Amino acid sequence: MAEFLRHWHRDDADALADIYARADTDLLSNIPGDRSLAGAQSWLEQICAAQDEGTAAAFAIVAGDLTPVGNVMASGIESRHSTAWISYWLDPSVRGHGLAAAGLRSLVAHLHDELDVYRLELGYRVSNRASGGVARSAGFLVEGRKRERLLYDGLRFDTEVCARLRGDQRAAGRLLPILASETTSSDDDGSAGSR
């Protein structure tokens, strides 16, 4: 099965809206409030514009039939202090196979090595053990706890805040190749080279 990262395309709106339609509680906290096709199109426009400005690096996690099944992203890329905020999510149907962790490790390498971002930060609900495991698998270290930081469905949740620095030891584990070109031809099985 082909598994890789590639930039999101504006024509991914249908696939993104399909993922939104299947969202469970964990995914709902990581996607926009407008989960319609128009909402998916709007999110893709925002991401593409932010990438053009150099303030984001977002990659679709692609697997199986070459349809996006998840996202790994750096937003708020800031050059003065060389920082970025990291987020990630997967369609519920593909969890438990290490895709988010492999995608996050690949994103970390891309940000540190190719975009020269020094400090990467992320946060997750303390009760979301899976998200914490993904962060640890990519070498993020917990720096603290924010009490009752998030509010979902009338309930407040503590979060753990994590970071990793460019000089931190790289985490071992599988990486997903980052597709070098913007398209995949039908005769290469989606196994285009990485950059």
C-alpha atoms as an extended CHARMM CRD file, in Angstrom:
* protein
*
       195  EXT
         1         1  MET       CA              0.0000000000        0.0000000000        0.0000000000  PROA      1               0.0000000000
         2         2  ALA       CA              1.3440000000        3.4360000000       -0.9570000000  PROA      2               0.0000000000
         3         3  GLU       CA              1.6960000000        5.7270000000        2.0470000000  PROA      3               0.0000000000
         4         4  PHE       CA              3.2070000000        9.1750000000        1.7000000000  PROA      4               0.0000000000
         5         5  LEU       CA              2.7920000000       12.8820000000        2.4010000000  PROA      5               0.0000000000
         6         6  ARG       CA              1.8890000000       15.4490000000       -0.2150000000  PROA      6               0.0000000000
         7         7  HSD       CA              0.7300000000       19.0390000000       -0.1840000000  PROA      7               0.0000000000
         8         8  TRP       CA             -3.0070000000       19.5530000000       -0.0160000000  PROA      8               0.0000000000
         9         9  HSD       CA             -4.6110000000       20.5860000000       -3.3000000000  PROA      9               0.0000000000
        10        10  ARG       CA             -7.6560000000       22.7440000000       -3.7690000000  PROA      10              0.0000000000
        11        11  ASP       CA             -9.3300000000       19.7980000000       -5.5240000000  PROA      11              0.0000000000
        12        12  ASP       CA             -9.1000000000       17.7070000000       -2.3180000000  PROA      12              0.0000000000
        13        13  ALA       CA            -12.2940000000       19.3550000000       -1.0180000000  PROA      13              0.0000000000
        14        14  ASP       CA            -14.5520000000       16.3450000000       -1.6950000000  PROA      14              0.0000000000
        15        15  ALA       CA            -12.1780000000       13.9310000000        0.0840000000  PROA      15              0.0000000000
        16        16  LEU       CA            -11.8140000000       16.3540000000        2.9910000000  PROA      16              0.0000000000
        17        17  ALA       CA            -15.5920000000       16.7990000000        3.3090000000  PROA      17              0.0000000000
        18        18  ASP       CA            -15.9480000000       12.9830000000        3.3350000000  PROA      18              0.0000000000
        19        19  ILE       CA            -13.4730000000       12.7750000000        6.2380000000  PROA      19              0.0000000000
        20        20  TYR       CA            -15.3650000000       15.5320000000        8.0410000000  PROA      20              0.0000000000
        21        21  ALA       CA            -18.6130000000       13.5670000000        7.6140000000  PROA      21              0.0000000000
        22        22  ARG       CA            -17.0680000000       10.5390000000        9.4000000000  PROA      22              0.0000000000
        23        23  ALA       CA            -15.4630000000       12.5770000000       12.1810000000  PROA      23              0.0000000000
        24        24  ASP       CA            -15.5760000000       11.1990000000       15.7100000000  PROA      24              0.0000000000
        25        25  THR       CA            -15.1830000000       13.1950000000       18.9180000000  PROA      25              0.0000000000
        26        26  ASP       CA            -11.3680000000       13.3050000000       18.7250000000  PROA      26              0.0000000000
        27        27  LEU       CA            -11.3560000000       14.4780000000       15.1180000000  PROA      27              0.0000000000
        28        28  LEU       CA            -14.1000000000       17.0430000000       15.6890000000  PROA      28              0.0000000000
        29        29  SER       CA            -11.7920000000       18.9080000000       18.0620000000  PROA      29              0.0000000000
        30        30  ASN       CA             -9.1570000000       19.2260000000       15.3130000000  PROA      30              0.0000000000
        31        31  ILE       CA            -11.1470000000       20.3160000000       12.2780000000  PROA      31              0.0000000000
        32        32  PRO       CA            -13.0360000000       23.4970000000       11.3940000000  PROA      32              0.0000000000
        33        33  GLY       CA            -16.5520000000       24.0550000000       12.6730000000  PROA      33              0.0000000000
        34        34  ASP       CA            -17.9300000000       24.2600000000        9.1260000000  PROA      34              0.0000000000
        35        35  ARG       CA            -17.6560000000       20.6510000000        7.9760000000  PROA      35              0.0000000000
        36        36  SER       CA            -19.5570000000       21.1330000000        4.7240000000  PROA      36              0.0000000000
        37        37  LEU       CA            -18.0130000000       20.9460000000        1.2600000000  PROA      37              0.0000000000
        38        38  ALA       CA            -17.8490000000       24.7620000000        1.2970000000  PROA      38              0.0000000000
        39        39  GLY       CA            -16.0720000000       24.5880000000        4.6620000000  PROA      39              0.0000000000
        40        40  ALA       CA            -13.5550000000       22.1050000000        3.2630000000  PROA      40              0.0000000000
        41        41  GLN       CA            -12.9590000000       24.3690000000        0.2630000000  PROA      41              0.0000000000
        42        42  SER       CA            -12.4710000000       27.3560000000        2.5620000000  PROA      42              0.0000000000
        43        43  TRP       CA             -9.9560000000       25.4740000000        4.7410000000  PROA      43              0.0000000000
        44        44  LEU       CA             -7.9900000000       24.3890000000        1.6710000000  PROA      44              0.0000000000
        45        45  GLU       CA             -7.9250000000       27.9620000000        0.3470000000  PROA      45              0.0000000000
        46        46  GLN       CA             -6.6550000000       29.2220000000        3.7040000000  PROA      46              0.0000000000
        47        47  ILE       CA             -3.9610000000       26.5230000000        3.8900000000  PROA      47              0.0000000000
        48        48  CYS       CA             -2.7900000000       27.0990000000        0.3160000000  PROA      48              0.0000000000
        49        49  ALA       CA             -2.6260000000       30.8680000000        0.9170000000  PROA      49              0.0000000000
        50        50  ALA       CA             -0.6870000000       30.4020000000        4.1930000000  PROA      50              0.0000000000
        51        51  GLN       CA              1.7830000000       28.0940000000        2.4400000000  PROA      51              0.0000000000
        52        52  ASP       CA              2.2590000000       30.6800000000       -0.3140000000  PROA      52              0.0000000000
        53        53  GLU       CA              3.0070000000       33.2630000000        2.4210000000  PROA      53              0.0000000000
        54        54  GLY       CA              5.4580000000       30.8920000000        4.1210000000  PROA      54              0.0000000000
        55        55  THR       CA              3.4780000000       30.7760000000        7.3910000000  PROA      55              0.0000000000
        56        56  ALA       CA              2.3130000000       27.1540000000        7.0730000000  PROA      56              0.0000000000
        57        57  ALA       CA              3.4490000000       23.7690000000        5.8030000000  PROA      57              0.0000000000
        58        58  ALA       CA              0.5480000000       21.3410000000        5.5140000000  PROA      58              0.0000000000
        59        59  PHE       CA              0.6740000000       17.8220000000        4.1460000000  PROA      59              0.0000000000
        60        60  ALA       CA             -2.0790000000       15.3490000000        3.4450000000  PROA      60              0.0000000000
        61        61  ILE       CA             -1.3280000000       11.8560000000        4.7260000000  PROA      61              0.0000000000
        62        62  VAL       CA             -2.1760000000        9.6250000000        1.7890000000  PROA      62              0.0000000000
        63        63  ALA       CA             -2.7020000000        5.8670000000        1.9570000000  PROA      63              0.0000000000
        64        64  GLY       CA             -4.4850000000        3.0330000000        0.2160000000  PROA      64              0.0000000000
        65        65  ASP       CA             -6.3890000000        4.3190000000       -2.7860000000  PROA      65              0.0000000000
        66        66  LEU       CA             -4.2610000000        7.5090000000       -2.8390000000  PROA      66              0.0000000000
        67        67  THR       CA             -6.9710000000        9.5420000000       -1.1100000000  PROA      67              0.0000000000
        68        68  PRO       CA             -6.0330000000       11.7940000000        1.8300000000  PROA      68              0.0000000000
        69        69  VAL       CA             -6.7120000000       10.1560000000        5.2070000000  PROA      69              0.0000000000
        70        70  GLY       CA             -5.0760000000       12.6470000000        7.5290000000  PROA      70              0.0000000000
        71        71  ASN       CA             -3.0940000000       15.8140000000        8.0170000000  PROA      71              0.0000000000
        72        72  VAL       CA              0.2140000000       16.9060000000        9.5300000000  PROA      72              0.0000000000
        73        73  MET       CA              0.7840000000       20.6110000000        9.6300000000  PROA      73              0.0000000000
        74        74  ALA       CA              2.9260000000       23.4510000000       10.9060000000  PROA      74              0.0000000000
        75        75  SER       CA              1.0540000000       26.7160000000       11.2270000000  PROA      75              0.0000000000
        76        76  GLY       CA              2.1380000000       30.0730000000       12.5480000000  PROA      76              0.0000000000
        77        77  ILE       CA              5.6230000000       29.6050000000       11.1290000000  PROA      77              0.0000000000
        78        78  GLU       CA              7.4390000000       32.6360000000       12.4350000000  PROA      78              0.0000000000
        79        79  SER       CA             10.8820000000       33.5460000000       11.1500000000  PROA      79              0.0000000000
        80        80  ARG       CA             12.1210000000       36.0070000000       13.7800000000  PROA      80              0.0000000000
        81        81  HSD       CA             12.1270000000       33.4270000000       16.5820000000  PROA      81              0.0000000000
        82        82  SER       CA             12.0800000000       30.4290000000       14.1980000000  PROA      82              0.0000000000
        83        83  THR       CA              9.0370000000       28.6940000000       15.7010000000  PROA      83              0.0000000000
        84        84  ALA       CA              5.9670000000       26.8540000000       14.4590000000  PROA      84              0.0000000000
        85        85  TRP       CA              2.8250000000       25.2860000000       15.9240000000  PROA      85              0.0000000000
        86        86  ILE       CA              2.2530000000       21.6310000000       15.0230000000  PROA      86              0.0000000000
        87        87  SER       CA             -1.0340000000       19.7800000000       14.5870000000  PROA      87              0.0000000000
        88        88  TYR       CA             -2.0740000000       16.4030000000       13.2050000000  PROA      88              0.0000000000
        89        89  TRP       CA             -5.1600000000       14.2650000000       12.7430000000  PROA      89              0.0000000000
        90        90  LEU       CA             -6.3190000000       11.0450000000       11.0840000000  PROA      90              0.0000000000
        91        91  ASP       CA             -9.5830000000        9.7490000000        9.7300000000  PROA      91              0.0000000000
        92        92  PRO       CA            -10.9120000000        7.3510000000       12.4140000000  PROA      92              0.0000000000
        93        93  SER       CA            -10.8620000000        4.4550000000        9.9190000000  PROA      93              0.0000000000
        94        94  VAL       CA             -7.0440000000        4.4340000000        9.6100000000  PROA      94              0.0000000000
        95        95  ARG       CA             -5.9250000000        4.9510000000       13.2010000000  PROA      95              0.0000000000
        96        96  GLY       CA             -3.7710000000        2.4510000000       15.0410000000  PROA      96              0.0000000000
        97        97  HSD       CA             -1.2960000000        1.7420000000       12.2150000000  PROA      97              0.0000000000
        98        98  GLY       CA              1.3470000000        4.3710000000       12.9770000000  PROA      98              0.0000000000
        99        99  LEU       CA              0.4450000000        6.7200000000       10.1230000000  PROA      99              0.0000000000
       100       100  ALA       CA              0.1660000000        9.8520000000       12.2700000000  PROA      100             0.0000000000
       101       101  ALA       CA              3.4640000000        9.1100000000       14.0220000000  PROA      101             0.0000000000
       102       102  ALA       CA              5.3020000000        8.4000000000       10.7540000000  PROA      102             0.0000000000
       103       103  GLY       CA              3.7950000000       11.4970000000        9.1710000000  PROA      103             0.0000000000
       104       104  LEU       CA              4.7380000000       13.6700000000       12.1430000000  PROA      104             0.0000000000
       105       105  ARG       CA              8.3320000000       12.3920000000       12.1560000000  PROA      105             0.0000000000
       106       106  SER       CA              8.5300000000       13.2600000000        8.4410000000  PROA      106             0.0000000000
       107       107  LEU       CA              7.0870000000       16.7200000000        9.0470000000  PROA      107             0.0000000000
       108       108  VAL       CA              9.5920000000       17.3240000000       11.8650000000  PROA      108             0.0000000000
       109       109  ALA       CA             12.5110000000       16.4040000000        9.5910000000  PROA      109             0.0000000000
       110       110  HSD       CA             11.1540000000       18.6380000000        6.8160000000  PROA      110             0.0000000000
       111       111  LEU       CA             10.7090000000       21.6140000000        9.1430000000  PROA      111             0.0000000000
       112       112  HSD       CA             14.0930000000       21.3030000000       10.8330000000  PROA      112             0.0000000000
       113       113  ASP       CA             16.1680000000       20.3050000000        7.7950000000  PROA      113             0.0000000000
       114       114  GLU       CA             14.5180000000       22.0210000000        4.8460000000  PROA      114             0.0000000000
       115       115  LEU       CA             12.6370000000       24.9890000000        6.2930000000  PROA      115             0.0000000000
       116       116  ASP       CA             15.1980000000       25.6430000000        9.0560000000  PROA      116             0.0000000000
       117       117  VAL       CA             12.5620000000       26.0320000000       11.7940000000  PROA      117             0.0000000000
       118       118  TYR       CA             14.2970000000       25.7560000000       15.1630000000  PROA      118             0.0000000000
       119       119  ARG       CA             11.4940000000       25.2410000000       17.7200000000  PROA      119             0.0000000000
       120       120  LEU       CA              8.3360000000       23.1910000000       17.1180000000  PROA      120             0.0000000000
       121       121  GLU       CA              5.4920000000       23.3420000000       19.6300000000  PROA      121             0.0000000000
       122       122  LEU       CA              2.2600000000       21.4130000000       20.0720000000  PROA      122             0.0000000000
       123       123  GLY       CA             -0.3840000000       20.6730000000       22.6590000000  PROA      123             0.0000000000
       124       124  TYR       CA             -2.9290000000       17.9480000000       23.3080000000  PROA      124             0.0000000000
       125       125  ARG       CA             -5.6120000000       17.1430000000       25.8570000000  PROA      125             0.0000000000
       126       126  VAL       CA             -4.1250000000       15.2060000000       28.7680000000  PROA      126             0.0000000000
       127       127  SER       CA             -6.9560000000       12.6900000000       28.3380000000  PROA      127             0.0000000000
       128       128  ASN       CA             -5.9970000000       12.0540000000       24.6910000000  PROA      128             0.0000000000
       129       129  ARG       CA             -3.3420000000        9.3930000000       25.2050000000  PROA      129             0.0000000000
       130       130  ALA       CA             -3.1170000000        8.5390000000       21.5070000000  PROA      130             0.0000000000
       131       131  SER       CA             -2.1990000000       12.1150000000       20.5840000000  PROA      131             0.0000000000
       132       132  GLY       CA              0.3710000000       12.2040000000       23.3680000000  PROA      132             0.0000000000
       133       133  GLY       CA              1.8850000000        8.9730000000       22.0700000000  PROA      133             0.0000000000
       134       134  VAL       CA              2.1870000000       10.4170000000       18.5700000000  PROA      134             0.0000000000
       135       135  ALA       CA              3.9500000000       13.5010000000       19.9470000000  PROA      135             0.0000000000
       136       136  ARG       CA              6.3970000000       11.4190000000       22.0010000000  PROA      136             0.0000000000
       137       137  SER       CA              7.1040000000        9.1530000000       19.0150000000  PROA      137             0.0000000000
       138       138  ALA       CA              8.3440000000       12.2220000000       17.1100000000  PROA      138             0.0000000000
       139       139  GLY       CA             10.6170000000       13.3760000000       19.9340000000  PROA      139             0.0000000000
       140       140  PHE       CA              8.4530000000       16.0650000000       21.5200000000  PROA      140             0.0000000000
       141       141  LEU       CA              9.0950000000       16.6440000000       25.2160000000  PROA      141             0.0000000000
       142       142  VAL       CA              6.4410000000       17.8050000000       27.6640000000  PROA      142             0.0000000000
       143       143  GLU       CA              7.2270000000       21.3000000000       28.9340000000  PROA      143             0.0000000000
       144       144  GLY       CA              4.1810000000       21.8840000000       31.0580000000  PROA      144             0.0000000000
       145       145  ARG       CA              0.4830000000       21.6310000000       31.6790000000  PROA      145             0.0000000000
       146       146  LYS       CA             -2.1680000000       24.2520000000       31.0080000000  PROA      146             0.0000000000
       147       147  ARG       CA             -5.0750000000       23.7320000000       33.3390000000  PROA      147             0.0000000000
       148       148  GLU       CA             -8.5530000000       23.7320000000       31.7860000000  PROA      148             0.0000000000
       149       149  ARG       CA             -7.1450000000       25.2160000000       28.5770000000  PROA      149             0.0000000000
       150       150  LEU       CA             -9.7270000000       23.8020000000       26.1330000000  PROA      150             0.0000000000
       151       151  LEU       CA            -13.5200000000       23.8130000000       26.1590000000  PROA      151             0.0000000000
       152       152  TYR       CA            -15.4800000000       21.1180000000       24.2730000000  PROA      152             0.0000000000
       153       153  ASP       CA            -19.2000000000       20.4950000000       24.7110000000  PROA      153             0.0000000000
       154       154  GLY       CA            -19.2810000000       22.4660000000       27.9460000000  PROA      154             0.0000000000
       155       155  LEU       CA            -16.3660000000       20.5420000000       29.5260000000  PROA      155             0.0000000000
       156       156  ARG       CA            -12.9180000000       21.9880000000       30.1810000000  PROA      156             0.0000000000
       157       157  PHE       CA             -9.7570000000       19.9590000000       29.5280000000  PROA      157             0.0000000000
       158       158  ASP       CA             -6.1810000000       20.2720000000       30.7210000000  PROA      158             0.0000000000
       159       159  THR       CA             -3.5310000000       20.1970000000       28.0060000000  PROA      159             0.0000000000
       160       160  GLU       CA              0.1000000000       19.2200000000       27.9380000000  PROA      160             0.0000000000
       161       161  VAL       CA              2.3470000000       21.5550000000       25.9890000000  PROA      161             0.0000000000
       162       162  CYS       CA              5.3210000000       19.9990000000       24.2230000000  PROA      162             0.0000000000
       163       163  ALA       CA              8.2220000000       21.1380000000       22.1010000000  PROA      163             0.0000000000
       164       164  ARG       CA             11.2310000000       19.8480000000       20.2630000000  PROA      164             0.0000000000
       165       165  LEU       CA             14.2720000000       21.7590000000       19.1240000000  PROA      165             0.0000000000
       166       166  ARG       CA             16.3040000000       21.2800000000       15.9790000000  PROA      166             0.0000000000
       167       167  GLY       CA             19.2460000000       19.9920000000       18.0480000000  PROA      167             0.0000000000
       168       168  ASP       CA             17.1840000000       17.4020000000       19.9450000000  PROA      168             0.0000000000
       169       169  GLN       CA             17.9170000000       13.7740000000       19.1620000000  PROA      169             0.0000000000
       170       170  ARG       CA             15.8060000000       12.5640000000       16.2580000000  PROA      170             0.0000000000
       171       171  ALA       CA             13.1960000000        9.9780000000       17.1180000000  PROA      171             0.0000000000
       172       172  ALA       CA             13.6460000000        6.5480000000       15.6150000000  PROA      172             0.0000000000
       173       173  GLY       CA             10.8680000000        5.0920000000       13.5340000000  PROA      173             0.0000000000
       174       174  ARG       CA              9.3060000000        4.9180000000       10.1320000000  PROA      174             0.0000000000
       175       175  LEU       CA              9.0700000000        8.0310000000        7.9800000000  PROA      175             0.0000000000
       176       176  LEU       CA              6.5900000000        8.6910000000        5.2030000000  PROA      176             0.0000000000
       177       177  PRO       CA              8.1670000000       10.0000000000        2.0110000000  PROA      177             0.0000000000
       178       178  ILE       CA              7.1350000000       13.4870000000        0.9790000000  PROA      178             0.0000000000
       179       179  LEU       CA              5.9660000000       13.4800000000       -2.6090000000  PROA      179             0.0000000000
       180       180  ALA       CA              8.3520000000       15.5620000000       -4.6790000000  PROA      180             0.0000000000
       181       181  SER       CA              5.8480000000       16.6300000000       -7.3090000000  PROA      181             0.0000000000
       182       182  GLU       CA              2.3410000000       17.9560000000       -7.0330000000  PROA      182             0.0000000000
       183       183  THR       CA              0.7770000000       15.0910000000       -8.9880000000  PROA      183             0.0000000000
       184       184  THR       CA              1.1130000000       11.3390000000       -9.0970000000  PROA      184             0.0000000000
       185       185  SER       CA              0.9130000000        9.6140000000      -12.4460000000  PROA      185             0.0000000000
       186       186  SER       CA             -1.1730000000        6.4880000000      -12.7670000000  PROA      186             0.0000000000
       187       187  ASP       CA              1.8360000000        4.3790000000      -13.7750000000  PROA      187             0.0000000000
       188       188  ASP       CA              4.0010000000        5.0190000000      -10.7170000000  PROA      188             0.0000000000
       189       189  ASP       CA              1.6850000000        3.4850000000       -8.1090000000  PROA      189             0.0000000000
       190       190  GLY       CA              1.9490000000        6.6340000000       -6.0210000000  PROA      190             0.0000000000
       191       191  SER       CA              5.5290000000        5.7980000000       -5.1380000000  PROA      191             0.0000000000
       192       192  ALA       CA              7.0150000000        9.0610000000       -6.3340000000  PROA      192             0.0000000000
       193       193  GLY       CA             10.2800000000       10.1230000000       -4.7620000000  PROA      193             0.0000000000
       194       194  SER       CA             10.6000000000       12.1430000000       -1.6160000000  PROA      194             0.0000000000
       195       195  ARG       CA             12.4020000000       15.3840000000       -1.1330000000  PROA      195             0.0000000000
